[in-house]
Tab-separated table of C-alpha atoms in Angstrom:
chain	number	residue	atom	x	y	z
A	1116	MET	CA	-87.054	-19.581	-38.869
A	1117	VAL	CA	-84.968	-18.698	-35.959
A	1118	THR	CA	-85.403	-22.359	-34.625
A	1119	ILE	CA	-84.997	-24.070	-37.917
A	1120	THR	CA	-81.723	-21.988	-38.513
A	1121	ILE	CA	-80.477	-22.823	-34.758
A	1122	VAL	CA	-81.509	-26.210	-35.179
A	1123	LEU	CA	-79.679	-26.995	-38.701
A	1124	ASN	CA	-76.561	-25.261	-37.534
A	1125	LEU	CA	-76.354	-27.189	-34.265
A	1126	ALA	CA	-77.270	-30.107	-36.062
A	1127	ILE	CA	-74.027	-29.548	-38.578
A	1128	VAL	CA	-71.934	-28.732	-35.511
A	1129	LEU	CA	-72.671	-32.035	-33.861
A	1130	ILE	CA	-71.827	-34.057	-36.911
A	1131	PHE	CA	-68.282	-33.165	-36.361
A	1132	PHE	CA	-68.448	-34.667	-32.742
A	1133	LEU	CA	-70.515	-37.755	-33.204
A	1134	PRO	CA	-69.163	-41.260	-34.291
A	1135	LYS	CA	-69.470	-41.765	-37.919
A	1136	TYR	CA	-72.485	-44.051	-39.506
A	1137	GLN	CA	-70.932	-47.071	-40.696
A	1138	GLY	CA	-73.916	-48.373	-42.741
A	1139	PHE	CA	-72.479	-46.883	-46.058
A	1140	ASN	CA	-68.958	-47.992	-45.446
A	1141	HIS	CA	-69.165	-50.079	-48.695
A	1142	LEU	CA	-69.593	-46.987	-50.506
A	1143	ASP	CA	-67.200	-44.704	-52.209
A	1144	LEU	CA	-68.580	-41.179	-50.932
A	1145	THR	CA	-65.633	-39.172	-51.997
A	1146	PHE	CA	-67.984	-37.742	-55.091
A	1147	LEU	CA	-70.021	-35.769	-52.460
A	1148	PRO	CA	-67.584	-32.971	-51.791
A	1149	MET	CA	-67.567	-32.603	-55.359
A	1150	MET	CA	-71.438	-32.629	-55.637
A	1151	ASN	CA	-71.328	-30.116	-52.667
A	1152	ALA	CA	-68.870	-27.882	-54.965
A	1153	ILE	CA	-71.388	-28.151	-58.082
A	1154	PHE	CA	-74.337	-27.067	-55.954
A	1155	ASN	CA	-72.261	-23.917	-54.810
A	1156	SER	CA	-71.382	-22.944	-58.146
A	1157	PHE	CA	-75.050	-23.244	-59.203
A	1158	THR	CA	-76.124	-20.970	-56.379
A	1159	PHE	CA	-73.476	-18.491	-56.850
A	1160	LEU	CA	-74.518	-18.415	-60.384
A	1161	PHE	CA	-78.280	-18.130	-59.555
A	1162	LEU	CA	-77.458	-15.403	-57.301
A	1163	LEU	CA	-75.884	-13.254	-59.820
A	1164	VAL	CA	-78.387	-13.932	-62.677
A	1165	ALA	CA	-81.145	-13.049	-59.991
A	1166	LEU	CA	-78.989	-9.557	-58.730
A	1167	TYR	CA	-79.064	-9.026	-62.380
A	1168	PHE	CA	-82.725	-9.337	-63.076
A	1169	ILE	CA	-83.656	-7.276	-60.022
A	1170	LEU	CA	-81.372	-4.614	-61.134
A	1171	LYS	CA	-83.186	-4.566	-64.280
A	1172	ARG	CA	-86.492	-4.318	-62.187
A	1173	ASN	CA	-87.684	-7.897	-63.542
A	1174	VAL	CA	-89.248	-9.117	-60.281
A	1175	VAL	CA	-90.485	-12.621	-61.693
A	1176	LEU	CA	-87.190	-13.691	-63.082
A	1177	HIS	CA	-85.398	-12.518	-59.839
A	1178	ARG	CA	-87.961	-14.652	-57.753
A	1179	ARG	CA	-87.412	-17.633	-59.897
A	1180	PHE	CA	-83.429	-17.422	-59.807
A	1181	ILE	CA	-83.739	-16.915	-56.298
A	1182	TYR	CA	-85.800	-20.162	-55.753
A	1183	ALA	CA	-83.051	-21.749	-57.928
A	1184	ALA	CA	-80.647	-20.606	-55.539
A	1185	PHE	CA	-82.449	-21.786	-52.538
A	1186	THR	CA	-83.004	-25.038	-54.175
A	1187	SER	CA	-79.073	-25.845	-55.062
A	1188	THR	CA	-78.405	-24.663	-51.495
A	1189	MET	CA	-80.792	-27.226	-49.951
A	1190	LEU	CA	-79.252	-29.870	-52.133
A	1191	PHE	CA	-75.759	-28.650	-51.115
A	1192	LEU	CA	-77.315	-29.032	-47.400
A	1193	VAL	CA	-78.616	-32.734	-48.030
A	1194	THR	CA	-75.229	-33.953	-49.479
A	1195	TYR	CA	-73.038	-31.976	-47.018
A	1196	VAL	CA	-74.507	-33.603	-43.999
A	1197	PHE	CA	-74.912	-36.862	-45.606
A	1198	TYR	CA	-71.169	-36.872	-46.437
A	1199	HIS	CA	-70.113	-35.674	-43.017
A	1200	ILE	CA	-72.206	-38.226	-41.013
A	1201	ASN	CA	-70.828	-40.919	-42.985
A	1202	ALA	CA	-66.871	-39.896	-43.820
A	1203	GLU	CA	-64.102	-38.877	-41.888
A	1204	GLY	CA	-62.830	-35.336	-42.412
A	1205	THR	CA	-60.209	-34.445	-45.048
A	1206	SER	CA	-57.283	-32.254	-43.701
A	1207	TYR	CA	-55.651	-29.721	-46.047
A	1208	GLY	CA	-52.247	-31.073	-46.899
A	1209	GLY	CA	-50.728	-28.090	-48.463
A	1210	GLU	CA	-47.832	-26.004	-47.051
A	1211	GLY	CA	-46.299	-22.400	-47.264
A	1212	PRO	CA	-48.666	-19.340	-47.816
A	1213	LEU	CA	-51.265	-20.968	-49.576
A	1214	LYS	CA	-51.895	-22.988	-46.137
A	1215	TYR	CA	-52.839	-19.303	-44.648
A	1216	VAL	CA	-54.720	-18.578	-47.569
A	1217	TYR	CA	-56.902	-21.855	-47.431
A	1218	PHE	CA	-57.296	-21.382	-43.632
A	1219	PHE	CA	-58.425	-17.585	-44.097
A	1220	ILE	CA	-60.861	-18.645	-46.880
A	1221	LEU	CA	-62.250	-21.862	-44.953
A	1222	ILE	CA	-62.561	-19.772	-41.578
A	1223	SER	CA	-64.498	-16.848	-43.174
A	1224	HIS	CA	-66.922	-19.103	-45.073
A	1225	ILE	CA	-67.547	-21.086	-42.094
A	1226	VAL	CA	-68.307	-17.926	-39.727
A	1227	LEU	CA	-70.546	-16.404	-42.589
A	1228	ALA	CA	-72.341	-19.578	-43.516
A	1229	VAL	CA	-73.917	-19.959	-40.058
A	1230	PRO	CA	-75.866	-16.729	-40.150
A	1231	THR	CA	-76.389	-16.901	-44.030
A	1232	VAL	CA	-79.219	-19.318	-43.666
A	1233	LEU	CA	-81.261	-16.954	-41.180
A	1234	ILE	CA	-80.593	-13.844	-43.507
A	1235	ALA	CA	-81.577	-15.678	-46.573
A	1236	LEU	CA	-84.931	-17.036	-45.168
A	1237	PHE	CA	-85.652	-13.616	-43.636
A	1238	THR	CA	-85.118	-11.643	-47.178
A	1239	ALA	CA	-87.127	-14.210	-48.869
A	1240	VAL	CA	-89.869	-14.305	-46.329
A	1241	PHE	CA	-90.007	-10.132	-46.654
A	1242	GLY	CA	-90.118	-10.487	-50.138
A	1243	LEU	CA	-92.773	-12.666	-50.434
A	1244	GLN	CA	-94.945	-11.020	-47.735
A	1245	GLY	CA	-94.641	-7.845	-50.084
A	1246	LYS	CA	-92.432	-5.919	-47.236
A	1247	LEU	CA	-90.323	-4.607	-49.639
A	1248	ASP	CA	-88.590	-1.896	-47.483
A	1249	ARG	CA	-87.530	-4.453	-45.357
A	1250	HIS	CA	-86.769	-6.987	-47.877
A	1251	ARG	CA	-84.459	-4.386	-49.895
A	1252	LYS	CA	-83.044	-3.223	-46.463
A	1253	ILE	CA	-81.831	-6.959	-45.444
A	1254	ALA	CA	-81.181	-8.042	-49.127
A	1255	ARG	CA	-78.454	-5.290	-49.499
A	1256	TRP	CA	-76.267	-7.592	-47.113
A	1257	THR	CA	-77.687	-11.033	-47.943
A	1258	MET	CA	-76.726	-11.181	-51.359
A	1259	PRO	CA	-73.092	-10.263	-51.130
A	1260	ILE	CA	-72.526	-12.380	-47.965
A	1261	TRP	CA	-74.749	-15.281	-49.598
A	1262	LEU	CA	-72.475	-14.889	-52.911
A	1263	TYR	CA	-69.289	-14.811	-50.912
A	1264	VAL	CA	-70.362	-17.934	-48.930
A	1265	SER	CA	-70.953	-19.882	-52.213
A	1266	LEU	CA	-67.913	-18.756	-54.127
A	1267	THR	CA	-65.607	-19.496	-50.784
A	1268	GLY	CA	-67.118	-23.001	-50.728
A	1269	VAL	CA	-66.395	-23.841	-54.009
A	1270	LEU	CA	-62.430	-22.224	-53.366
A	1271	VAL	CA	-62.429	-24.472	-50.594
A	1272	TYR	CA	-63.173	-27.624	-52.514
A	1273	ILE	CA	-60.510	-26.657	-54.959
A	1274	MET	CA	-57.847	-26.048	-52.616
A	1275	ILE	CA	-58.705	-29.117	-50.653
A	1276	SER	CA	-59.735	-31.685	-53.411
A	1277	PRO	CA	-56.045	-33.027	-53.982
A	1278	TYR	CA	-56.308	-34.481	-50.215
A	1279	TYR	CA	-59.381	-36.605	-50.716
């Protein structure tokens, strides 16, 4: 799991430094950032519902919504990587105090998104293995961080969308 997380994060960082692939130049890929925001929105909602069900001690529905959150997160990762391999980056064009709000949200989103994959995987594995003490201990950190990363991903899109 650690290796997968490291490789995934390194691949995402490399995407921003490698030349863009030219094979899809004829396609308008500007819809993909909206898809990323939609997938992040679903992740956020699935996590909230999963949290609700575990607080109600309904492990079966909690697990199903966690699976849904992982699914929407994986769809996000696929569309995010595909877009950034094929398209140039978009700069934020706003001015004034909103610019600082945007960059605070963006930087905190990025910094927390990196370890989220790893801690979410560990949390899930502990739960699936029945190591509930470890699962609960790490889930107390995983859930709020993953919720924050999902929500701020949507906020970043909303704030930068006029500049695509």
